[in-house]
Amino acid sequence: MNNLSKLGIGLLVCFAAFSFNACKPKNAGSAVSGDAAAKAFVAPGKYDEFYNFVSGGFSGQLSVYGLPSGRLFRVIPVFSVDPEKGWGYSEETKAMLTTSHGFVPWDDLHHTELSQTNGEIDGRWVFGNANNTPRIARIDLKTFRTAEIIEIPNSAGNHSSPFITENTEYVIAGTRFSVPLDNSNGDVPISSYKQNFKGTVSFISVDKTSGKMDIAFQLILPGVNFDLSHAGKGPSHGWFFFSCYNSEQANTLLEVNASQRDKDFIMAVNWKKAEEYLKAGKGVKQKASYSRNTWDESTHSGKHEMLTEVMTLDAVALKDIVYMIPCPKSPHGCDVDPTGEYIVGSGKLAALIPVFSFSKMQKAIAAKDFEGEYDGIPVIKYESALHGEVQKPGLGPLHTEFDERGNAYTSFFVSSEIVKWNVKDLKVLDRVPTYYSIGHLSVPGGDTRKPNGKYVVAYNKITKDRYLPTGPELAQAAQIYDISGDKMQLINDFPTIGEPHYAQSAHADVIRPNSVKIFKIEENKHPYAAKGEKESKVVREGNKVHVYLTAIRSHFSPDNIEGVYVGDEVYFHVTNLEQDWDVPHGFAVKGAKNAELLIMPGETQTLKWVPEKVGIWPIYCTDFCSALHQEMQGYVRVSPKGSNVPLTFSLGKNSSDPKAPENNSNSDSTKK
Ligand code: K7E
Ligand code: CUA
């Protein structure tokens, strides 16, 4: 048995023992002291200092908490349908989840990344990655809504994403699985991995004003697995760093076969150089088929388009774009300190943390101080790029964030702790247990040039006894530590949604002043908007019935509709006429197979409904909008196909009113 598998088994033993609490950190039960709790207490009516954007993992969504209170503000639907908000169910939002594979109603969102200007969080957008059907989403922080989703071709398992450069020039997307490229014959034996499987990383440009995303270029790379990445900053701006595992290029039992080599790699990409090659015409356009979906706030609708080409650069043939740096044992996190000089690799199976120096790496490249090549890519000598190693930091290092005082904070999954160490002298300064088995951790601005080292939040994989039990599935736990002093101190603990991986925080001041309150009704360009009750109507076009419905406290117009037939396609285009903050209306119709709608002031959203049975079908508002919200209701009469009930609609014509039309025709059919 080699040492590696021994270590692997050692870890397994620890995992097994962990489930019996043998590896449970000491003092696990210790309560938060009164003084600590006060630090996390945000009094009722007071605001939190930070917004915390937390990835939802397999929930496919992103949730927003306050720091330091841990209060949940919002779950933003991104890649997964959300009946609560009609996301993916309303006609307007379906386009946003449409891909080259058709409509994909879910995904696995691991990493959030806030946009930056000059290496600081600017509060404009937050990006998220879809691991399963490779995509990158951009969420607009004026509305807290998903504004754009671009699909990534030549990718499978979009994990090394969506990390960004210090002026949001690029958002990065690195493939986890290497696969045959989309335009090659993919019907090959899996055992031909080494010949046919390729890795790619995509550089997605972000328009400075609109935020619109475009794949500027893709690098075609050897068939390793890209895990995580971070951009250089300051002196290393212009470079991007990626952790790679499976440098063995194994195609089965990776647990063992991708843990053979003593070192995998950190890949360093000189993207400024790549830009030069593009300008010099060295790029090759390849056929590809991928979607870009954009949300338009004036039409309140998503638009789906298919793109057909992607620009590629052969990173092996173009010698000086990419370099490999050996990195001990299956690196996961790949983090760059605020100065941009130090790059931290975290080998999941390594017993130390290697810290690389950007300036030494540059010298090594200039001096061609290589130990050889990996699939045609120069490999810099480990010692030549190494700043030093943090010795005996803990077990299973995953991710590192930084403060503005020269300290790093690394999460340790196996030993379940956060370890604080000094970036320059690599000395361990402090360690605190996490409850339990931390994955990512996050300091506000902790991967930017300007961290705000007040708190670190741990996102833990295992909850165990942390909260009241809720059956076999437990909420994941996040923990907030005060890191402003020499010693880290646990101050708060809150359950999270889905399975959080990475999270980032922005100071409230960069987001709060820009938050949209309403959509102006006069700017509503939705083709089916009714901008006042006078414009409300019902129009039949063949078997399609368009209901231009308005909502205002506390009625719909119209609220009585007749002349709809079984099998019609009924589109309820609901316009919320309110122009006050915080007055949404909802819309639901009995038997709807999609969802309800939640419509913000000034907005129009559409629910499609195909009635299958004759009868009277109630509609109502689902959002408690006023004291008379419960009165906000109406009826749709559905008659048999081919019946002669005329199309009528009304508001305020009551049956007790002697002038009301009797409308008794076909009364039999309504009783069936
Ligand atoms: Cu969970 Cu960033 Cu997907 Cu580490 S990853 S934990
Ligand atoms: Cu509108 Cu309740």
XYZ file of C-alpha atoms and ligand atoms in Angstrom:
680
model
C 0.000 0.000 0.000
C 1.492 3.315 -0.960
C 1.457 6.303 1.316
C -1.260 7.984 -0.600
C -3.828 5.329 -0.207
C -2.832 5.092 3.410
C -3.589 8.740 3.788
C -6.840 8.223 1.889
C -7.821 5.429 4.238
C -6.731 7.523 7.171
C -9.142 10.180 6.045
C -11.886 7.636 5.574
C -11.331 6.330 9.058
C -11.589 9.836 10.337
C -14.824 10.361 8.408
C -16.256 7.159 9.793
C -15.150 8.076 13.273
C -16.479 11.549 12.762
C -19.983 10.231 12.415
C -19.572 8.901 15.933
C -18.267 12.265 16.997
C -14.760 10.989 17.646
C -13.380 13.726 15.443
C -15.786 16.279 16.780
C -13.790 19.346 17.704
C -13.138 19.935 21.346
C -15.474 22.340 23.131
C -18.070 21.712 20.441
C -20.843 22.349 22.881
C -19.449 25.596 24.205
C -22.024 28.342 24.104
C -21.515 31.729 22.577
C -20.709 34.081 25.445
C -22.891 37.105 26.125
C -20.332 39.547 24.847
C -19.974 37.580 21.612
C -23.720 37.429 21.048
C -23.928 41.221 21.374
C -21.547 41.532 18.423
C -23.964 39.697 16.169
C -27.091 41.339 17.525
C -28.743 43.727 15.129
C -31.609 45.366 16.983
C -35.106 45.178 15.504
C -35.462 47.993 12.996
C -31.712 48.344 12.514
C -29.874 47.298 9.378
C -27.108 44.803 8.919
C -23.717 46.059 7.855
C -23.282 43.579 4.991
C -25.305 41.706 2.428
C -24.156 38.091 2.315
C -24.738 36.288 -1.015
C -24.717 32.563 -0.447
C -24.694 29.918 -3.164
C -27.449 27.328 -2.870
C -25.546 24.318 -4.245
C -28.062 21.757 -5.441
C -30.928 24.195 -4.857
C -29.636 26.100 -7.898
C -30.491 29.416 -6.258
C -28.734 32.115 -4.332
C -29.799 33.328 -0.927
C -29.176 36.699 0.647
C -28.525 37.107 4.359
C -27.599 40.007 6.562
C -24.282 40.057 8.369
C -23.719 39.869 11.234
C -27.308 38.975 12.147
C -27.634 35.950 9.871
C -31.161 37.079 8.996
C -32.438 35.656 5.695
C -33.687 38.410 3.353
C -34.325 36.685 0.111
C -33.830 33.652 -2.080
C -33.052 34.778 -5.624
C -34.122 32.262 -8.242
C -31.273 31.729 -10.675
C -31.004 28.313 -12.352
C -33.934 26.517 -10.743
C -37.605 27.154 -11.213
C -39.291 28.819 -8.267
C -43.071 28.619 -8.015
C -42.983 31.181 -5.223
C -41.981 33.886 -7.676
C -43.190 32.251 -10.892
C -39.542 31.992 -12.079
C -39.439 29.491 -14.928
C -43.249 29.229 -14.839
C -44.364 32.595 -16.156
C -44.201 33.001 -19.930
C -41.667 35.832 -19.554
C -39.154 33.862 -17.482
C -39.154 30.552 -19.413
C -36.611 31.965 -21.872
C -34.112 32.476 -19.062
C -33.824 28.738 -18.374
C -33.701 27.633 -21.999
C -30.429 26.070 -23.139
C -29.025 24.086 -26.057
C -30.668 21.113 -24.296
C -34.053 22.825 -24.186
C -35.668 24.001 -20.973
C -33.551 22.988 -17.968
C -35.429 23.664 -14.726
C -32.631 23.227 -12.192
C -28.909 23.327 -11.566
C -26.147 23.161 -9.020
C -24.798 26.612 -8.101
C -21.477 26.563 -6.223
C -19.830 29.924 -6.391
C -20.912 33.522 -6.126
C -18.667 36.346 -7.213
C -19.426 40.047 -6.845
C -18.374 42.465 -9.573
C -15.338 44.641 -8.870
C -13.983 48.009 -9.898
C -10.302 48.640 -9.131
C -10.232 45.443 -7.133
C -13.073 46.520 -4.853
C -16.622 45.250 -4.676
C -18.796 47.744 -6.553
C -22.227 46.308 -5.735
C -23.418 46.132 -9.340
C -23.749 42.441 -10.056
C -23.222 39.079 -8.512
C -22.355 36.115 -10.726
C -23.124 32.454 -10.143
C -22.118 29.219 -11.894
C -24.221 26.273 -13.008
C -22.233 23.103 -12.643
C -24.505 20.669 -14.362
C -25.554 22.340 -17.590
C -22.590 24.704 -17.815
C -23.793 28.275 -17.496
C -22.899 31.567 -15.846
C -25.601 33.839 -14.456
C -25.411 37.545 -13.789
C -27.726 38.888 -11.122
C -28.511 42.585 -11.104
C -28.204 43.974 -7.577
C -30.518 46.892 -8.324
C -33.400 44.441 -8.608
C -31.931 41.274 -7.044
C -32.980 39.432 -10.161
C -31.202 37.207 -12.624
C -30.482 39.473 -15.572
C -28.545 37.166 -17.868
C -27.555 33.525 -18.254
C -24.947 32.426 -20.788
C -24.267 28.778 -21.573
C -20.680 27.530 -21.864
C -19.906 25.210 -24.799
C -17.060 22.647 -24.681
C -17.587 22.287 -20.949
C -18.975 19.694 -18.554
C -19.242 20.468 -14.879
C -18.631 24.201 -14.853
C -16.997 24.264 -11.432
C -13.980 26.551 -11.785
C -16.295 29.525 -12.154
C -17.369 32.419 -12.048
C -14.268 34.181 -10.753
C -13.530 37.661 -12.031
C -10.756 40.096 -12.775
C -10.305 43.271 -10.753
C -12.271 45.468 -13.124
C -14.754 42.770 -14.105
C -13.086 42.600 -17.520
C -13.684 38.868 -17.526
C -15.696 36.290 -15.704
C -14.013 32.920 -15.896
C -15.526 29.475 -16.486
C -13.290 26.397 -16.242
C -14.576 22.926 -16.975
C -14.416 20.302 -14.271
C -14.767 17.329 -16.608
C -12.580 17.158 -19.633
C -14.616 15.848 -22.560
C -14.327 15.649 -26.341
C -15.034 19.121 -27.766
C -18.605 19.738 -28.884
C -17.790 19.820 -32.601
C -15.703 16.627 -32.549
C -17.018 13.093 -32.652
C -17.912 12.368 -29.044
C -18.793 8.751 -29.771
C -15.395 7.447 -28.674
C -14.352 4.833 -26.120
C -14.029 6.350 -22.648
C -10.660 4.605 -22.507
C -9.468 6.971 -25.251
C -9.510 9.770 -22.670
C -5.886 10.743 -23.212
C -6.306 11.169 -26.982
C -9.774 12.645 -27.184
C -10.667 14.478 -23.988
C -9.833 18.165 -23.630
C -10.067 20.752 -20.896
C -11.215 24.301 -21.569
C -11.384 27.567 -19.722
C -13.587 30.336 -21.057
C -12.981 34.047 -20.667
C -16.335 35.791 -20.684
C -16.206 39.513 -21.254
C -18.620 41.717 -19.326
C -19.806 44.971 -20.888
C -18.848 47.847 -18.611
C -22.257 49.506 -18.605
C -24.865 46.925 -19.565
C -23.074 43.939 -18.026
C -23.827 41.875 -21.137
C -21.710 38.730 -21.290
C -19.901 37.293 -24.312
C -17.421 34.434 -24.530
C -14.361 36.405 -25.687
C -12.250 33.263 -26.064
C -11.754 29.738 -24.843
C -8.383 28.164 -24.148
C -8.087 24.563 -25.288
C -6.047 22.665 -22.708
C -4.908 19.181 -21.691
C -7.563 16.865 -20.269
C -7.238 17.611 -16.575
C -10.041 18.613 -14.185
C -10.206 22.302 -13.341
C -11.433 22.820 -9.824
C -11.217 26.431 -8.698
C -9.592 29.659 -9.746
C -8.864 33.250 -8.901
C -7.660 36.229 -10.857
C -4.374 37.950 -10.224
C -4.623 41.471 -8.871
C -2.359 44.492 -8.574
C 1.011 43.328 -9.915
C -0.468 39.999 -11.065
C -3.427 41.614 -12.849
C -3.393 40.086 -16.323
C -2.958 36.574 -14.968
C -5.435 33.963 -13.822
C -4.732 30.938 -11.657
C -6.548 27.617 -11.728
C -6.227 24.562 -9.530
C -6.145 21.307 -11.499
C -6.612 17.774 -10.267
C -6.595 14.471 -12.092
C -3.347 15.328 -13.825
C -3.182 11.508 -14.083
C -6.011 11.861 -16.649
C -7.785 8.892 -15.146
C -11.255 8.048 -16.348
C -12.393 5.739 -13.577
C -12.240 5.520 -9.780
C -10.743 8.984 -9.525
C -10.792 8.668 -5.746
C -7.769 6.399 -6.147
C -6.551 6.917 -9.706
C -6.496 10.707 -9.556
C -4.529 10.629 -6.305
C -1.470 8.837 -7.678
C 0.807 11.725 -8.375
C 2.565 13.448 -5.580
C 1.677 16.788 -7.109
C -1.012 18.128 -9.396
C -0.915 21.679 -10.696
C -1.820 25.277 -10.319
C -2.188 26.522 -13.872
C -1.149 30.128 -14.483
C -2.753 31.840 -17.492
C -1.385 35.042 -18.972
C -4.665 36.376 -20.357
C -3.145 39.647 -21.560
C -0.896 37.527 -23.762
C -3.935 35.583 -24.945
C -5.536 38.899 -25.914
C -2.431 39.740 -27.966
C -2.671 36.435 -29.822
C -6.326 37.112 -30.523
C -5.472 40.516 -31.948
C -2.771 38.905 -34.062
C -5.380 36.604 -35.544
C -4.214 33.411 -33.854
C -7.713 32.541 -32.667
C -9.727 29.812 -34.363
C -13.488 30.116 -34.578
C -15.173 26.836 -33.837
C -18.739 25.806 -34.389
C -20.626 25.572 -31.140
C -24.213 25.829 -30.041
C -25.009 27.639 -26.813
C -27.635 29.921 -25.406
C -27.569 33.452 -24.109
C -30.654 34.622 -22.268
C -31.132 38.204 -21.245
C -33.749 39.871 -19.109
C -35.179 43.180 -20.239
C -36.534 45.371 -17.437
C -38.605 47.487 -19.836
C -40.548 44.596 -21.369
C -40.305 42.611 -18.117
C -39.371 39.645 -20.274
C -36.478 37.324 -20.965
C -35.098 36.803 -24.459
C -33.470 33.522 -25.487
C -30.956 33.398 -28.328
C -28.664 30.670 -29.641
C -25.070 31.498 -30.493
C -23.235 29.396 -33.059
C -19.517 30.114 -32.777
C -16.862 30.374 -30.154
C -13.333 31.770 -30.523
C -10.670 29.339 -29.331
C -6.947 29.543 -28.684
C -4.752 26.457 -28.593
C -2.905 27.001 -25.320
C -0.411 24.239 -26.077
C 0.600 25.453 -29.537
C 0.819 29.084 -28.376
C 3.625 28.379 -25.961
C 3.639 31.369 -23.634
C 0.023 31.727 -22.501
C -0.071 28.930 -19.962
C 2.332 27.505 -17.360
C 1.923 24.763 -14.815
C 3.198 24.957 -11.247
C 3.343 21.696 -9.305
C 1.015 21.784 -6.300
C 0.827 19.037 -3.684
C -1.957 16.525 -3.866
C -5.305 17.279 -5.425
C -5.537 21.037 -4.959
C -8.996 22.482 -4.416
C -8.966 26.169 -3.491
C -6.757 28.521 -5.491
C -6.666 31.900 -3.814
C -4.745 35.111 -4.382
C -3.925 37.453 -1.507
C -4.918 41.162 -1.560
C -1.458 42.290 -2.684
C -1.601 39.996 -5.701
C 1.830 38.556 -4.893
C 0.848 35.312 -3.167
C -1.115 32.429 -4.611
C -2.360 29.827 -2.156
C -3.019 26.264 -3.301
C -4.930 23.927 -1.007
C -4.202 20.263 -1.588
C -7.132 18.343 -0.151
C -4.804 15.461 0.634
C -1.748 17.545 1.498
C -0.464 18.028 5.018
C 0.742 21.553 4.272
C -0.362 24.655 2.398
C 1.930 25.741 -0.446
C 2.099 29.480 -1.059
C 3.490 30.597 -4.404
C 5.091 33.904 -5.225
C 4.020 35.741 -8.357
C 7.331 37.563 -8.726
C 9.333 34.335 -8.324
C 7.095 32.684 -10.857
C 7.798 35.517 -13.319
C 11.534 35.156 -12.763
C 11.314 31.406 -13.282
C 9.419 31.925 -16.547
C 11.965 34.484 -17.762
C 14.836 32.142 -16.868
C 13.026 29.112 -18.360
C 13.470 27.458 -15.011
C 11.272 24.508 -15.975
C 11.319 20.925 -14.754
C 9.821 19.736 -18.028
C 6.513 19.803 -19.836
C 3.054 18.497 -19.089
C 1.267 17.632 -22.342
C 3.236 20.380 -24.082
C 2.848 22.990 -21.332
C 5.981 24.161 -19.489
C 6.086 23.121 -15.834
C 7.825 25.609 -13.557
C 10.019 24.052 -10.861
C 8.082 23.839 -7.599
C 10.860 25.432 -5.531
C 11.351 28.204 -8.073
C 7.793 29.457 -7.734
C 7.367 28.674 -4.051
C 7.211 31.410 -1.436
C 6.962 28.787 1.285
C 4.755 26.200 2.943
C 2.509 26.540 5.961
C 3.573 23.570 8.057
C 1.085 21.358 9.925
C -1.846 23.700 9.479
C -4.582 21.062 9.832
C -6.216 18.281 7.806
C -7.901 18.694 4.446
C -7.328 22.350 3.535
C -9.955 23.622 1.097
C -10.268 27.385 0.735
C -8.485 30.544 1.829
C -9.710 34.111 2.299
C -7.786 37.144 3.500
C -8.061 40.196 5.709
C -6.413 43.603 5.166
C -3.813 42.943 7.871
C -1.739 40.351 6.026
C -3.525 37.298 7.410
C -5.044 34.335 5.660
C -7.927 32.153 6.871
C -8.041 28.594 5.575
C -10.909 26.135 5.949
C -10.081 22.548 6.925
C -12.748 20.029 6.084
C -11.317 16.989 7.816
C -10.114 18.618 11.012
C -13.206 20.894 10.927
C -11.608 24.228 11.719
C -10.559 27.616 10.456
C -6.859 28.307 10.726
C -5.477 31.834 10.683
C -1.931 32.285 9.426
C 0.340 35.066 8.337
C 0.840 35.302 4.585
C 4.430 36.577 4.777
C 6.021 34.416 7.457
C 3.557 31.502 7.076
C 3.206 31.074 10.857
C -0.037 29.679 12.194
C -1.587 32.293 14.502
C -4.910 30.901 15.638
C -7.432 28.144 15.034
C -11.129 27.741 15.851
C -13.414 24.735 15.458
C -16.347 24.839 13.029
C -19.591 22.906 13.527
C -18.965 20.819 11.493
C -16.694 20.100 8.531
C -16.393 23.460 6.881
C -16.298 23.774 3.090
C -15.900 27.333 1.925
C -15.370 30.356 4.116
C -15.891 34.008 3.372
C -14.528 37.326 4.587
C -16.316 40.417 3.179
C -14.118 41.394 0.210
C -11.889 38.462 1.211
C -10.793 37.690 -2.351
C -10.436 41.330 -3.447
C -7.729 43.964 -3.036
C -9.699 45.544 -0.180
C -10.916 42.986 2.321
C -12.996 44.080 5.284
C -11.587 41.762 7.909
C -14.308 42.083 10.476
C -15.918 38.680 10.071
C -15.288 35.317 8.560
C -18.263 33.095 7.830
C -17.899 29.319 7.769
C -20.185 27.324 5.456
C -20.325 23.869 6.916
C -21.151 20.588 5.283
C -22.440 18.739 8.297
C -24.918 20.020 10.879
C -25.270 17.126 13.294
C -26.540 18.373 16.636
C -26.431 22.088 15.822
C -30.187 22.638 15.513
C -33.413 20.886 16.411
C -33.602 17.736 14.304
C -35.814 17.857 11.204
C -35.856 14.230 10.144
C -33.057 12.707 8.085
C -32.288 15.941 6.247
C -30.838 18.751 8.307
C -30.275 22.382 7.410
C -26.645 23.186 6.648
C -25.038 25.492 9.156
C -23.155 28.730 8.686
C -21.141 30.319 11.455
C -19.940 33.871 11.873
C -16.659 34.576 13.644
C -15.390 37.973 14.690
C -11.836 38.206 13.345
C -11.103 41.828 14.239
C -8.905 40.803 17.185
C -5.965 38.418 17.538
C -8.240 35.524 18.386
C -11.159 34.445 16.243
C -14.412 34.361 18.166
C -17.650 32.602 17.240
C -20.498 35.107 17.466
C -23.413 33.685 15.505
C -24.764 30.617 13.842
C -27.561 30.320 11.268
C -29.102 27.637 9.059
C -28.814 28.022 5.298
C -30.709 26.969 2.184
C -29.628 24.167 -0.138
C -25.968 23.351 0.236
C -23.878 26.492 0.328
C -20.434 26.395 -1.222
C -18.848 29.790 -1.789
C -20.442 33.023 -0.589
C -19.451 36.665 -0.741
C -20.456 39.781 1.129
C -20.809 43.376 0.064
C -21.039 46.380 2.343
C -24.664 47.570 2.465
C -23.597 51.063 1.330
C -22.711 49.899 -2.188
C -26.073 48.207 -2.764
C -28.758 49.770 -0.616
C -28.900 53.240 -2.270
C -29.379 51.684 -5.731
C -32.114 49.247 -4.847
C -35.076 49.621 -7.218
C -38.401 50.221 -5.456
C -40.938 50.077 -8.285
C -41.062 49.813 -12.052
C -42.562 52.949 -13.595
C -45.843 52.018 -15.229
C -45.354 54.567 -18.022
C -42.059 52.856 -18.922
C -43.671 49.417 -19.150
C -43.054 48.159 -22.712
C -44.552 44.713 -22.244
C -46.598 44.023 -25.397
C -49.561 42.884 -23.303
C -49.421 45.507 -20.566
C -52.643 47.276 -19.575
C -51.426 50.547 -18.125
C -54.723 51.417 -16.506
C -58.034 49.708 -15.843
C -59.433 51.291 -19.013
C -56.955 49.235 -21.012
C -57.962 45.984 -19.361
C -59.722 43.646 -21.782
C -60.003 40.125 -23.097
C -59.159 39.389 -26.724
C -59.642 36.118 -28.571
C -57.297 35.146 -31.408
C -58.369 31.704 -32.644
C -57.994 29.390 -29.676
C -55.774 31.867 -27.855
C -57.378 34.121 -25.294
C -55.348 37.085 -24.095
C -56.518 38.539 -20.809
C -55.102 42.021 -20.237
C -55.641 41.945 -16.500
C -54.839 44.727 -14.088
C -54.311 44.462 -10.349
C -54.668 47.261 -7.849
C -55.755 47.198 -4.200
C -57.973 45.251 -3.987
C -59.409 43.954 -7.231
C -58.536 42.605 -10.647
C -59.971 44.129 -13.787
C -61.798 42.359 -15.262
C -62.869 39.957 -12.530
C -65.685 38.180 -14.365
C -64.792 36.503 -17.648
C -67.031 34.304 -19.775
C -66.718 32.777 -23.215
C -63.570 30.744 -22.561
C -63.720 27.202 -23.959
C -62.148 23.952 -22.927
C -58.782 23.579 -24.688
C -58.254 27.308 -25.185
C -54.824 28.688 -24.458
C -55.565 31.413 -21.964
C -52.830 33.936 -21.238
C -53.397 36.023 -18.121
C -51.173 39.054 -18.655
C -51.310 40.614 -15.223
C -50.155 44.198 -14.824
C -49.672 45.467 -11.297
C -50.816 49.107 -11.453
C -49.454 50.015 -8.033
C -46.698 52.622 -7.900
C -45.809 52.161 -4.239
C -42.863 50.259 -2.865
C -43.611 46.857 -1.414
C -47.063 46.303 -2.896
C -46.800 43.210 -5.073
C -49.921 41.408 -6.181
C -50.132 37.716 -6.840
C -52.240 35.814 -9.330
C -53.519 32.259 -9.251
C -56.166 30.264 -11.062
C -57.580 27.018 -9.769
C -55.918 23.967 -11.284
C -53.000 25.901 -12.775
C -50.258 23.420 -13.640
C -47.398 25.897 -13.638
C -47.388 28.241 -10.639
C -48.752 31.438 -9.268
C -47.347 34.776 -10.340
C -45.904 37.459 -8.136
C -46.016 40.795 -9.921
C -44.087 43.833 -8.699
C -45.497 47.375 -8.937
C -45.510 48.528 -12.572
C -44.656 45.088 -13.925
C -46.524 42.709 -16.239
C -46.217 38.927 -15.962
C -48.076 36.209 -17.821
C -49.557 32.904 -16.706
C -50.588 30.403 -19.359
C -53.597 28.269 -18.538
C -55.296 25.614 -20.648
C -58.644 24.768 -19.050
C -59.467 21.092 -19.388
C -62.902 21.057 -17.797
C -66.129 23.011 -18.040
C -66.971 25.021 -14.963
C -66.419 28.146 -12.950
C -62.779 28.723 -12.178
C -61.832 31.084 -9.384
C -58.886 33.446 -9.657
C -57.371 35.272 -6.702
C -54.465 37.334 -5.468
C -51.853 35.300 -3.605
C -49.992 38.173 -1.926
C -51.530 39.814 1.147
C -51.759 43.304 -0.313
C -54.329 45.110 1.817
C -56.945 44.623 4.497
C -59.275 43.538 1.693
C -56.748 41.229 0.044
C -59.024 38.280 0.648
C -61.675 40.067 -1.443
C -59.249 40.291 -4.367
C -60.800 37.505 -6.423
C -62.827 36.732 -9.510
C -64.276 34.050 -11.779
C -63.651 32.597 -15.203
C -66.437 30.628 -16.790
C -65.288 27.766 -19.017
C -67.744 26.346 -21.537
C -67.439 23.309 -23.809
C -65.396 23.553 -26.947
C -67.570 24.937 -29.730
C -70.224 26.373 -27.422
C -71.762 29.712 -28.293
C -71.200 31.550 -25.013
C -69.923 34.920 -26.187
C -66.691 36.352 -24.910
C -67.571 38.858 -22.204
C -65.665 40.417 -19.377
C -66.650 42.859 -16.705
C -65.838 44.483 -13.423
C -68.477 45.649 -10.988
C -71.574 44.233 -12.693
C -73.203 42.464 -9.818
C -75.881 39.810 -10.175
C -77.989 41.540 -7.488
C -77.935 44.578 -9.727
C -81.246 44.465 -11.710
C -79.448 45.907 -14.743
C -76.970 43.082 -14.862
C -77.297 40.855 -17.930
C -78.773 37.455 -17.158
C -76.464 35.537 -19.410
C -78.317 32.272 -18.944
C -77.390 30.772 -22.285
C -75.783 27.349 -22.047
C -76.468 27.244 -18.328
C -76.594 23.450 -18.615
C -73.001 23.231 -19.638
C -71.811 25.175 -16.639
C -73.446 22.676 -14.302
C -71.748 19.595 -15.719
Cu -17.920 23.095 -2.397
Cu -16.128 25.548 -4.217
Cu -17.879 23.314 -5.352
Cu -15.052 23.740 -2.161
S -16.581 23.628 -3.779
S -16.376 23.224 -0.573
Cu -53.549 41.820 -4.311
Cu -53.747 40.499 -2.420
